[in-house]
mmCIF file of C-alpha atoms in Angstrom:
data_model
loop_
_atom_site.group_PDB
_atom_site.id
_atom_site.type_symbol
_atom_site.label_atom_id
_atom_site.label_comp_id
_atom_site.label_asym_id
_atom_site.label_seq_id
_atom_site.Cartn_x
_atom_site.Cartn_y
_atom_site.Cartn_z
ATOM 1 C CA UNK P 1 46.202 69.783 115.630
ATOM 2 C CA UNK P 2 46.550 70.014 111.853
ATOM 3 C CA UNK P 3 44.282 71.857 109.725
ATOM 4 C CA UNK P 4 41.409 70.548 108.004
ATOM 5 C CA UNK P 5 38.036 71.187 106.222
ATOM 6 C CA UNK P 6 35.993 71.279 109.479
ATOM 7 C CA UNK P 7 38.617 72.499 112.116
ATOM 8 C CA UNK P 8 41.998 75.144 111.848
ATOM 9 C CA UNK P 9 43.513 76.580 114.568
ATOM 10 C CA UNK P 10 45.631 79.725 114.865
ATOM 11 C CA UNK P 11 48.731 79.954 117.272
ATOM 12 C CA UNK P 12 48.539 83.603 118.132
ATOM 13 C CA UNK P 13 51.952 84.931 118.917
ATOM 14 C CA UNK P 14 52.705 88.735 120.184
ATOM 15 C CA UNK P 15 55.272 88.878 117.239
ATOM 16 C CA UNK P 16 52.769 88.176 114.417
ATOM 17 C CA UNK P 17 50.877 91.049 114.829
ATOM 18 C CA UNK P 18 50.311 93.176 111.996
ATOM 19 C CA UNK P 19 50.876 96.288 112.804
ATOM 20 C CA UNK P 20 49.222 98.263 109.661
ATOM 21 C CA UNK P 21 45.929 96.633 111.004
ATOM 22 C CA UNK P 22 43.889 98.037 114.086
ATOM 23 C CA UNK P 23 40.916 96.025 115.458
ATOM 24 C CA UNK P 24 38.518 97.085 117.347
ATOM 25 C CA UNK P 25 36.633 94.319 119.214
ATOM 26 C CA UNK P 26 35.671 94.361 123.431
ATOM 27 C CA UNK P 27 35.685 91.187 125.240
ATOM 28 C CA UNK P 28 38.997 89.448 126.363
ATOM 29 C CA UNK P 29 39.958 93.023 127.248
ATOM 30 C CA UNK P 30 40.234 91.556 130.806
ATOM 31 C CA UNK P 31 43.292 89.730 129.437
ATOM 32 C CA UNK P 32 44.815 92.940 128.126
ATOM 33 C CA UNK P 33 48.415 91.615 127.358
ATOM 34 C CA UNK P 34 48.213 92.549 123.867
ATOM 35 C CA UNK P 35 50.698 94.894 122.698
ATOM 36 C CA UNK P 36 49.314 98.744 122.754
ATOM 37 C CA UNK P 37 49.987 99.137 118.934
ATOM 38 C CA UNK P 38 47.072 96.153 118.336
ATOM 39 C CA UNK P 39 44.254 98.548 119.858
ATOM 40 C CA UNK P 40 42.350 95.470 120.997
ATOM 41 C CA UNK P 41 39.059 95.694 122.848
ATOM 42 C CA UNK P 42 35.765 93.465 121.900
ATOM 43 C CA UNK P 43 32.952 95.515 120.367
ATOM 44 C CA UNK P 44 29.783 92.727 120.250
ATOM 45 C CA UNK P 45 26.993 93.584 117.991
ATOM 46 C CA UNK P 46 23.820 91.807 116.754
ATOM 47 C CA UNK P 47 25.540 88.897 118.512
ATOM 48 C CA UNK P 48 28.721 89.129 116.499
ATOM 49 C CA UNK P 49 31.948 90.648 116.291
ATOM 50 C CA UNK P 50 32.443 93.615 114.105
ATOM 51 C CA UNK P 51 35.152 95.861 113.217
ATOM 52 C CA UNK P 52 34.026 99.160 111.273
ATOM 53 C CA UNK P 53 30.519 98.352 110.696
ATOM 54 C CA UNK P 54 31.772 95.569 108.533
ATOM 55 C CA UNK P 55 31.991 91.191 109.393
ATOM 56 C CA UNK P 56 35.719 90.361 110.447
ATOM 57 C CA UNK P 57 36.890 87.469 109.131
ATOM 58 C CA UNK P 58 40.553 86.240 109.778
ATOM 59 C CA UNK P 59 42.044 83.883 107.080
ATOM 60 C CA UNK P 60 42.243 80.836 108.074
ATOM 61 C CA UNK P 61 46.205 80.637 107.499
ATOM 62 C CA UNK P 62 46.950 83.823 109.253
ATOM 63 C CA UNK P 63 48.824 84.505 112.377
ATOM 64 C CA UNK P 64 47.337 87.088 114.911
ATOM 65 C CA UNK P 65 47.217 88.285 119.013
ATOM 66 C CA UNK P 66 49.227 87.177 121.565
ATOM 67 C CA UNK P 67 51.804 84.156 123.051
ATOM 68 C CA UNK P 68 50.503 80.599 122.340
ATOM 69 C CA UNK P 69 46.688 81.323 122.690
ATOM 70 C CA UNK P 70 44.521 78.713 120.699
ATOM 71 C CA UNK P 71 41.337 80.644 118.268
ATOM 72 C CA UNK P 72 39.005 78.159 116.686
ATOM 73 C CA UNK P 73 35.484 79.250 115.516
ATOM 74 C CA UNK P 74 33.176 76.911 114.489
ATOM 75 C CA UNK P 75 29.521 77.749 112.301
ATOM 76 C CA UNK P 76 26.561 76.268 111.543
ATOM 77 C CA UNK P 77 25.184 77.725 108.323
ATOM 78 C CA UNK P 78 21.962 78.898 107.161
ATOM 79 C CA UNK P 79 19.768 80.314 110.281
ATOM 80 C CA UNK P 80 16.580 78.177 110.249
ATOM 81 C CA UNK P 81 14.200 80.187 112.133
ATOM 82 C CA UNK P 82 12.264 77.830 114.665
ATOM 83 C CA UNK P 83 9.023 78.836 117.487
ATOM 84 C CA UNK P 84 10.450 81.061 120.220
ATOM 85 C CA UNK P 85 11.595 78.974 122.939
ATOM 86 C CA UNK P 86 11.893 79.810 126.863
ATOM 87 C CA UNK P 87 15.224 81.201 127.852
ATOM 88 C CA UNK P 88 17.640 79.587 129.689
ATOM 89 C CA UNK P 89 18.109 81.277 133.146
ATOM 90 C CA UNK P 90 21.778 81.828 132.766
ATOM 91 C CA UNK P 91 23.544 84.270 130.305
ATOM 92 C CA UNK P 92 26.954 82.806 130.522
ATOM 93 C CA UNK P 93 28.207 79.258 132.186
ATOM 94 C CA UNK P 94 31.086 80.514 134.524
ATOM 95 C CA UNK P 95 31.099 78.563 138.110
ATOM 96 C CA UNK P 96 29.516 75.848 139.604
ATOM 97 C CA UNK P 97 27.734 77.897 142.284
ATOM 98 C CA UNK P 98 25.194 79.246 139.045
ATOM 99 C CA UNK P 99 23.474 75.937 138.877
ATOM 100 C CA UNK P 100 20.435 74.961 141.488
ATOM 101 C CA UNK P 101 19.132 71.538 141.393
ATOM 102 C CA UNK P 102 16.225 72.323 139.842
ATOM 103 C CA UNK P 103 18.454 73.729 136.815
ATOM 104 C CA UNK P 104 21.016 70.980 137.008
ATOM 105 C CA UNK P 105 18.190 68.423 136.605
ATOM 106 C CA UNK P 106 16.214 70.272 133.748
ATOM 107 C CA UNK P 107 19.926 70.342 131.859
ATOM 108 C CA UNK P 108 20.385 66.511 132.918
ATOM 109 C CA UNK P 109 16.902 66.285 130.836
ATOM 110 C CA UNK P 110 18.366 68.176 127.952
ATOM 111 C CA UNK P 111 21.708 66.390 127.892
ATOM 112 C CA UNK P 112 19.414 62.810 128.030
ATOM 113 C CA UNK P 113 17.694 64.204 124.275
ATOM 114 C CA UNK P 114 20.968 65.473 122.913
ATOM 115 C CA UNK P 115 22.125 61.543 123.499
ATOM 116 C CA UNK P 116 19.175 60.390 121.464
ATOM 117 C CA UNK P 117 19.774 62.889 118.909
ATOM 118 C CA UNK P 118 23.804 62.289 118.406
ATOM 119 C CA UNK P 119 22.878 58.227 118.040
ATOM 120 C CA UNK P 120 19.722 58.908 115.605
ATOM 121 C CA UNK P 121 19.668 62.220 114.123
ATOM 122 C CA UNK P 122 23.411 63.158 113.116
ATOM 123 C CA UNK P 123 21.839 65.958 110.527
ATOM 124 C CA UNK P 124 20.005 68.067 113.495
ATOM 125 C CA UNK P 125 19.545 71.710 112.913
ATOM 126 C CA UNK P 126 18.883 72.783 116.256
ATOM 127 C CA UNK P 127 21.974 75.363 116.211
ATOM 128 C CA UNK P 128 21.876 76.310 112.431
ATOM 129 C CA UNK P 129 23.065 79.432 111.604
ATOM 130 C CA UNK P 130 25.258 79.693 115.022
ATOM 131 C CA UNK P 131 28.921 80.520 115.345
ATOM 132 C CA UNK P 132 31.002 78.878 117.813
ATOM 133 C CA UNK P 133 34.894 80.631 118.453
ATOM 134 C CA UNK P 134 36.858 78.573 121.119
ATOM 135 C CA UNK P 135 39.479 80.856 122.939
ATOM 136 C CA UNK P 136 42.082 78.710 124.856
ATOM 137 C CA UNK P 137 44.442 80.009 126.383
ATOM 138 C CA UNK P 138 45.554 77.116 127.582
ATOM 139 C CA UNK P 139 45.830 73.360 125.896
ATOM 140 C CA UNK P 140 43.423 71.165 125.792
ATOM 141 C CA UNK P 141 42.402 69.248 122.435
ATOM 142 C CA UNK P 142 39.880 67.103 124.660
ATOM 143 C CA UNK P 143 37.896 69.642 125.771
ATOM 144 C CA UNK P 144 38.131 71.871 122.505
ATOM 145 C CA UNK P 145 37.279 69.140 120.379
ATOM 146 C CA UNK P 146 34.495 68.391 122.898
ATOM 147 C CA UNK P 147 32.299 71.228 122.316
ATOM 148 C CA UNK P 148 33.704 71.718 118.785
ATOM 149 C CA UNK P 149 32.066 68.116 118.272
ATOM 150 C CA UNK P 150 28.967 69.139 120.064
ATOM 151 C CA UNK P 151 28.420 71.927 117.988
ATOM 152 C CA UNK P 152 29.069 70.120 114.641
ATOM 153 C CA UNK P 153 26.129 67.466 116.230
ATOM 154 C CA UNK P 154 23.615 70.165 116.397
ATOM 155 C CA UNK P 155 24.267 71.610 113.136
ATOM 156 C CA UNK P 156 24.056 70.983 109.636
ATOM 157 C CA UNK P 157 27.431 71.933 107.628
ATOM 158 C CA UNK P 158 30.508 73.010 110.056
ATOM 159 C CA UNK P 159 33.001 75.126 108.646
ATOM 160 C CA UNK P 160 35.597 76.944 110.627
ATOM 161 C CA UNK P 161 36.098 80.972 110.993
ATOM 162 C CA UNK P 162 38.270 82.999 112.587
ATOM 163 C CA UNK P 163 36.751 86.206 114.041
ATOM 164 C CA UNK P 164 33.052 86.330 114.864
ATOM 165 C CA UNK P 165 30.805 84.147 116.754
ATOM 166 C CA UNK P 166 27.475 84.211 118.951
ATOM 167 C CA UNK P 167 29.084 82.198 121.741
ATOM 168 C CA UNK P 168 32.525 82.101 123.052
ATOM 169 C CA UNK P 169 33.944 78.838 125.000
ATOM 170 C CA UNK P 170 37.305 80.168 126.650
ATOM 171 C CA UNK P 171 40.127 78.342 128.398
ATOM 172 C CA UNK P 172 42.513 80.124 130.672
ATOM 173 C CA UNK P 173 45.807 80.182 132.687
ATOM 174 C CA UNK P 174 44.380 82.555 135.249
ATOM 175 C CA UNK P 175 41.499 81.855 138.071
ATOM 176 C CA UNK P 176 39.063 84.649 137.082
ATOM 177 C CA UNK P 177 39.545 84.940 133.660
ATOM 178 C CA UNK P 178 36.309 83.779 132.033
ATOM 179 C CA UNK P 179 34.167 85.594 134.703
ATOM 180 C CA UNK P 180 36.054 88.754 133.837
ATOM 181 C CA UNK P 181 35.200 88.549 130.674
ATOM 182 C CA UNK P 182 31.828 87.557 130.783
ATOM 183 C CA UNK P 183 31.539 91.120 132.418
ATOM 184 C CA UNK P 184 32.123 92.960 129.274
ATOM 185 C CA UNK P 185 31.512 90.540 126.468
ATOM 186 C CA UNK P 186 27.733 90.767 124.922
ATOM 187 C CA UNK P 187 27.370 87.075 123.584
ATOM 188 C CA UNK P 188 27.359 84.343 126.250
ATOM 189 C CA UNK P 189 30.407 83.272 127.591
ATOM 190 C CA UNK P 190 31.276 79.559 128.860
ATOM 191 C CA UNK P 191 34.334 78.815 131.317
ATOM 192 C CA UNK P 192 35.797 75.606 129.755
ATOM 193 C CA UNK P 193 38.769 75.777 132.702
ATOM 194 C CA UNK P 194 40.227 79.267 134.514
ATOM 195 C CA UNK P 195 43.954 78.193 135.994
ATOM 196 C CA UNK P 196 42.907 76.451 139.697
ATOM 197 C CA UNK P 197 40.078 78.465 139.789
ATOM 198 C CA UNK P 198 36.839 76.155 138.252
ATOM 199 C CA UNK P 199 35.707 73.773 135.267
ATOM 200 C CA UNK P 200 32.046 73.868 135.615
ATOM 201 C CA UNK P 201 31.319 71.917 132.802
ATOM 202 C CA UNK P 202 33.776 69.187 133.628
ATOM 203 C CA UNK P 203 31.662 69.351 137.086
ATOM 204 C CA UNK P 204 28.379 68.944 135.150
ATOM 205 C CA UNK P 205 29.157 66.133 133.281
ATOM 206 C CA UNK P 206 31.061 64.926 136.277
ATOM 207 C CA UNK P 207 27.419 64.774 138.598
ATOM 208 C CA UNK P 208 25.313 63.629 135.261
ATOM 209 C CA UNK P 209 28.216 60.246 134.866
ATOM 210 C CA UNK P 210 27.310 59.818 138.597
ATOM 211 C CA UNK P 211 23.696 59.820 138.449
ATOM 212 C CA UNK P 212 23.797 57.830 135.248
ATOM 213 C CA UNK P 213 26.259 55.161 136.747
ATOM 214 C CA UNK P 214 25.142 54.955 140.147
ATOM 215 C CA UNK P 215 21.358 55.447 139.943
ATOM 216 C CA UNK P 216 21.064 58.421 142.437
ATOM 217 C CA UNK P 217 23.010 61.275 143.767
ATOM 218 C CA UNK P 218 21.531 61.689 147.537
ATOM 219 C CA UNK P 219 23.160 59.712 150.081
ATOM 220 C CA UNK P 220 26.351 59.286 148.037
ATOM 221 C CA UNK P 221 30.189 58.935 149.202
ATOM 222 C CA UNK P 222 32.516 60.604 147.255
ATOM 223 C CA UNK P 223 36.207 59.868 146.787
ATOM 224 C CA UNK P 224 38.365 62.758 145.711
ATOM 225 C CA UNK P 225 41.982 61.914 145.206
ATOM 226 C CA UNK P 226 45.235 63.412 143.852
ATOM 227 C CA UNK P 227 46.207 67.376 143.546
ATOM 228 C CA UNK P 228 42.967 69.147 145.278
ATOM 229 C CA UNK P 229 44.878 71.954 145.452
ATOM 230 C CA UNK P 230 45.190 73.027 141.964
ATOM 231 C CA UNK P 231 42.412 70.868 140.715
ATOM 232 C CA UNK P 232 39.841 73.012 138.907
ATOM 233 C CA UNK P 233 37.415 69.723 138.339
ATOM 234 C CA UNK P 234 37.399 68.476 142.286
ATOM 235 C CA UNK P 235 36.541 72.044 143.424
ATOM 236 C CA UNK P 236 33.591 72.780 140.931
ATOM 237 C CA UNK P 237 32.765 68.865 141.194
ATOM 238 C CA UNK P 238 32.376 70.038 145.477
ATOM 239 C CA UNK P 239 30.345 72.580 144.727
ATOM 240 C CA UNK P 240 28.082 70.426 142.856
ATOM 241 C CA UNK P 241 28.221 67.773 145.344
ATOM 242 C CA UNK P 242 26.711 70.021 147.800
ATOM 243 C CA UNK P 243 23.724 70.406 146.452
ATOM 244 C CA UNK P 244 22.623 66.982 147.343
ATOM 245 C CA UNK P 245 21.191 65.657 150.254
ATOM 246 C CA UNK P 246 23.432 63.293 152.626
ATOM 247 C CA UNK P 247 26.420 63.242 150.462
ATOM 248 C CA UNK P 248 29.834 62.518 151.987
ATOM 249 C CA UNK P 249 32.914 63.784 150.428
ATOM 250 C CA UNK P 250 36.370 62.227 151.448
ATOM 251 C CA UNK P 251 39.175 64.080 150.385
ATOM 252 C CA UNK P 252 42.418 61.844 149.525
ATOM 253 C CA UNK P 253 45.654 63.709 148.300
ATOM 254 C CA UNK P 254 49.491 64.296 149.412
ATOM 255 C CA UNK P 255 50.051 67.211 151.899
ATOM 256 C CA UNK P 256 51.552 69.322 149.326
ATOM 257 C CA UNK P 257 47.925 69.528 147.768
ATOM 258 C CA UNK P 258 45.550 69.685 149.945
ATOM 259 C CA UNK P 259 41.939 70.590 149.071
ATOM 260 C CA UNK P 260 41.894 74.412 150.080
ATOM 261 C CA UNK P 261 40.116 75.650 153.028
ATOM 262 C CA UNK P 262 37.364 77.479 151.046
ATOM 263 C CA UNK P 263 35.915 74.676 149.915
ATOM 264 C CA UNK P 264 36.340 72.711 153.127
ATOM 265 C CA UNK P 265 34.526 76.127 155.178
ATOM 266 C CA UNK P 266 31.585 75.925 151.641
ATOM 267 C CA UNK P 267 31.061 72.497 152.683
ATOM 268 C CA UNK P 268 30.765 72.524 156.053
ATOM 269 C CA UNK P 269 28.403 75.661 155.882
ATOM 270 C CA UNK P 270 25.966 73.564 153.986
ATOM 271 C CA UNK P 271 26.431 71.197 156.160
ATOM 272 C CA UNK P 272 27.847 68.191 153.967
ATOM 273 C CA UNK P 273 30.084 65.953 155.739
ATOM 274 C CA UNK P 274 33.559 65.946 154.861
ATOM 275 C CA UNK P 275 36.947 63.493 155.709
ATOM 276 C CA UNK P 276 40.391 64.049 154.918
ATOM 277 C CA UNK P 277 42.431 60.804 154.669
ATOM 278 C CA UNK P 278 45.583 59.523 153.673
ATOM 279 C CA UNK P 279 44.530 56.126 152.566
ATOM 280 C CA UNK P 280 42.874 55.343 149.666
ATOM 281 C CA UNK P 281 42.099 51.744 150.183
ATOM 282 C CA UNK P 282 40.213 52.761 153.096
ATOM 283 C CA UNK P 283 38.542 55.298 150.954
ATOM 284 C CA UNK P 284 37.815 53.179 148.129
ATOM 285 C CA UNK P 285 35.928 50.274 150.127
ATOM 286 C CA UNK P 286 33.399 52.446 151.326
ATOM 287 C CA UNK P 287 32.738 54.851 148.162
ATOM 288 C CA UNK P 288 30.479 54.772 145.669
ATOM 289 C CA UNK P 289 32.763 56.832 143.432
ATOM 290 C CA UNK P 290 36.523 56.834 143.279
ATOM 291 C CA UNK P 291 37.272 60.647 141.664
ATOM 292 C CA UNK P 292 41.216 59.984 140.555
ATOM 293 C CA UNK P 293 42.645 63.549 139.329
ATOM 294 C CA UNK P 294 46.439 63.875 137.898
ATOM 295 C CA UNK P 295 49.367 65.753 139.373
ATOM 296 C CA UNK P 296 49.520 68.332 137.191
ATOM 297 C CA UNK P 297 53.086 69.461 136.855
ATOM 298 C CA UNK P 298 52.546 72.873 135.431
ATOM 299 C CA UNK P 299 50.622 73.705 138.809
ATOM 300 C CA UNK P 300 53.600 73.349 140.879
ATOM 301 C CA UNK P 301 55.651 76.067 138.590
ATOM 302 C CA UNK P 302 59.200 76.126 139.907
ATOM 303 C CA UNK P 303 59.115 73.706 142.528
ATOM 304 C CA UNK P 304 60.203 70.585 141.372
ATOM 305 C CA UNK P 305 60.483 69.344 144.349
ATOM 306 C CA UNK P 306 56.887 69.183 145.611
ATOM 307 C CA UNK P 307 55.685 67.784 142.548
ATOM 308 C CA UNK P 308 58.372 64.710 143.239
ATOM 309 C CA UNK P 309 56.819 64.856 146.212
ATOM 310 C CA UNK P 310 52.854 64.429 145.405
ATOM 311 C CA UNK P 311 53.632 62.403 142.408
ATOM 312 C CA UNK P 312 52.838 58.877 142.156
ATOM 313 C CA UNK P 313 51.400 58.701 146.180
ATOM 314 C CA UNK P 314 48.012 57.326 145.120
ATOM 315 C CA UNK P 315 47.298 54.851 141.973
ATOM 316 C CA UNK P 316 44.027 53.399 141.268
ATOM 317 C CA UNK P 317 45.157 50.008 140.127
ATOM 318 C CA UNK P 318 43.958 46.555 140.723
ATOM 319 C CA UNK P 319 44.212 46.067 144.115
ATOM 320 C CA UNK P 320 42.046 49.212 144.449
ATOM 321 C CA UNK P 321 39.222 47.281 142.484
ATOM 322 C CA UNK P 322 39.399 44.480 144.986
ATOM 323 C CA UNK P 323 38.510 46.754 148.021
ATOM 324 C CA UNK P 324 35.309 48.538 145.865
ATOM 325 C CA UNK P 325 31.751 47.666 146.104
ATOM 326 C CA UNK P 326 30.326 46.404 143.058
ATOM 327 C CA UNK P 327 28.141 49.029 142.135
ATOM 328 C CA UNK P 328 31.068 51.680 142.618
ATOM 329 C CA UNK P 329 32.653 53.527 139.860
ATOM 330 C CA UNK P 330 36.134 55.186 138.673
ATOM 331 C CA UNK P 331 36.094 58.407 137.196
ATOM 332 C CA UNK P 332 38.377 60.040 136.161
ATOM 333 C CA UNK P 333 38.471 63.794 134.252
ATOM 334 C CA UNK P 334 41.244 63.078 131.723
ATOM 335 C CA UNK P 335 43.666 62.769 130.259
ATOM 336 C CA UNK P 336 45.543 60.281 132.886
ATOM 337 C CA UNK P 337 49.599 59.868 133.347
ATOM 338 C CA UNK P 338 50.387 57.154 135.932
ATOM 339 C CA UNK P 339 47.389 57.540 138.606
ATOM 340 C CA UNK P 340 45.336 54.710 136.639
ATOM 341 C CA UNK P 341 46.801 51.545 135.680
ATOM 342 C CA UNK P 342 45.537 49.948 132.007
ATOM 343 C CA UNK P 343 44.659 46.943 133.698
ATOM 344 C CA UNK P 344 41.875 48.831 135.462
ATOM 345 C CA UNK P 345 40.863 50.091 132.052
ATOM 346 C CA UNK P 346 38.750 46.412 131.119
ATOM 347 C CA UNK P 347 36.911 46.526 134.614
ATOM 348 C CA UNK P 348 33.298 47.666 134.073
ATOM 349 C CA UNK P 349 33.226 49.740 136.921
ATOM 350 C CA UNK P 350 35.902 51.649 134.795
ATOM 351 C CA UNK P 351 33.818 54.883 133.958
ATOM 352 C CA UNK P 352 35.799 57.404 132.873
ATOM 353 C CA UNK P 353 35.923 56.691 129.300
ATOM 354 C CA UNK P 354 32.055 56.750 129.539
ATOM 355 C CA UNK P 355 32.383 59.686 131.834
ATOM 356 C CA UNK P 356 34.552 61.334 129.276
ATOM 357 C CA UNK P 357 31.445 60.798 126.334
ATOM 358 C CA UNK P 358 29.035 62.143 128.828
ATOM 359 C CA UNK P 359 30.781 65.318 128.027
ATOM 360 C CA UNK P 360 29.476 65.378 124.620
ATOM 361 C CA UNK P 361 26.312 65.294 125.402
ATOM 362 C CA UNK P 362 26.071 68.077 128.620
ATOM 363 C CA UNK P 363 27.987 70.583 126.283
ATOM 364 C CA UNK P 364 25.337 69.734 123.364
ATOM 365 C CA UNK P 365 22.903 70.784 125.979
ATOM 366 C CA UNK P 366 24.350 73.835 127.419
ATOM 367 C CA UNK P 367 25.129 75.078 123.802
ATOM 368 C CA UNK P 368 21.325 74.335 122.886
ATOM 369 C CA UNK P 369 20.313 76.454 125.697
ATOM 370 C CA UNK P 370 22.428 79.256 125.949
ATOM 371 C CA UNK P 371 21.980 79.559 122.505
ATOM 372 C CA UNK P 372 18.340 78.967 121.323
ATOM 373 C CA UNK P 373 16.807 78.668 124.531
ATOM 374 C CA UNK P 374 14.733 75.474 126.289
#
């Protein structure tokens, strides 16, 4: 992504370290690939990130840290200084297991204002003054641009900063990573995707598009299709699921990837039924939600061969409309190869594009409340 007044990014590369400069910060020490001359550790202070009892601030053109890691910070100027406000329960978003219903309902609430607000109120200054850094370690415009957009709708003037920040949103390559670091970091961390581990705010916004589309979220069936092996949304997106009475989840993929056992033993703990199947039009006429997922070909590493094998095995395309209820929906988390046609793209039971602006609005939310509180 290019450079502009309101976003930059950084490519951090191991080789464009400076050597003549030492920082001292203490959060993504989990990581700890750095090389030992950088002295890295995060050292969180007043809710932001100092080095020598002084602000750091990285220019904006500069090269630091290590191989191919994204670092965008986005602020809100000028604190405003507003009635205290009841904390939110949770100090960091990390897993899907955090949220109760009674939480994910009161955040449903919160996400249904911070709609209102981005459609009336583009100048809100419910997160003035806050900074923003988003740490990914991993690609993803859609989901950085995401919460970088939800921030900028809950603020006044954006600019972007390299360095310090009162909340981090972090994308990484391993399962484990954000929780890691959410063990040593002092500002609140949220998981925005950890390898095959979870994406529990893909899963949020996941339920909310469901209860928005379909009306309710008890007595439910639930298509999951492609890679459930190595796909973070379907497991946090179970998780969820579980939490609701009389739900049924059917789980449609190639043998290659399966959904793992843990979440099938989770499941059937709580007692939510579960079906494995192999075809999808079967699936699709009795669900109220089709959940399509890519094969993600990075997942499969050296073996070529498996991902030729998974690949292409199960396409949402018109003939899948023709099986669906009327009420039911597509969803999809984004971005899509080959696994939905266009021509399913002008149905209205298409949701994933809807699904995908839903997004906005939960991470608005969860940024209001980590952040300032209910």
């Amino acid at each position: 992504m290019a450079s502009s007044t309101l976003f930059s990014n950084c490519s951090l590369k191991r080789e464009s370290f400076n050597s003549n400069k030492e920082f001292k910060f203490n959060a993504l020490n989990p990581m700890n690939r750095l090389p030992v001359k950088a002295m890295l550790s995060f050292d969180f202070m007043n809710s932001r990130l100092l080095t020598d009892e002084k602000w750091l601030k990285w220019g904006q053109s500069e090269r630091f840290l290590r191989n191919r890691m994204q670092c965008h910070a986005v602020e809100v100027e000028k604190v405003l200084v507003y009635p205290m406000r009841k904390k939110f329960q949770l100090d960091d978003v990390i897993e899907a297991q955090q949220f109760d219903r009674e939480t994910l309902n009161a955040i449903f609430e919160v996400a249904k204002k911070m709609e209102k607000i981005e459609k009336k109120s583009p100048g809100s200054q419910i997160l003035k003054g806050y900074l923003m850094a988003t740490l990914f370690y991993e690609p993803s415009t859609r989901t950085r641009l995401s919460f970088e957009s939800a921030m900028k709708r809950l603020g006044d003037t954006i600019r972007t900063v390299e360095g310090y920040s009162d909340i981090i949103v972090m994308r990484h390559f391993e399962s484990g990573a954000a929780k890691r670091a959410a063990a040593t970091a002092g500002i609140p961390i949220i998981n925005a995707g950890d390898g095959p581990g979870q994406h529990p705010t893909q899963a949020l916004l996941d339920v909310y598009t469901i209860e928005r589309e379909i009306g309710k979220l008890e007595g439910i069936k639930v298509g999951l299709v492609g890679d459930l092996a190595n796909g973070r949304t379907v497991r946090s997106l179970s998780y969820l699921l579980a939490k609701y009475q009389d739900v049924k989840i059917y789980f449609v993929s190639p043998d290659v990837v399966k959904m793992k056992d843990d979440i099938k033993e989770y499941l059937t703990s709580l007692d939510v039924k579960w079906e494995e199947s192999h075809d999808l039009m079967e699936v699709a006429s009795k669900c109220d939600v089709v959940y399509q997922t890519r094969i993600q070909r990075e997942r499969f590493g050296e073996r070529i061969d498996l991902y030729e094998e998974a690949r292409g095995k199960y396409i949402v395309d018109k003939n899948v409309l023709k099986v669906m209820q009327k009420h039911a929906v597509v969803m999809h988390p984004l971005p899509r190869l080959d696994e939905i046609t266009v021509e399913v793209d002008g149905d209205p039971r298409a949701a994933y594009f809807r699904q995908a602006k839903n997004g906005l609005y939960i991470r608005m939310a969860l940024l209001k409340l980590l952040l300032v509180g209910w």
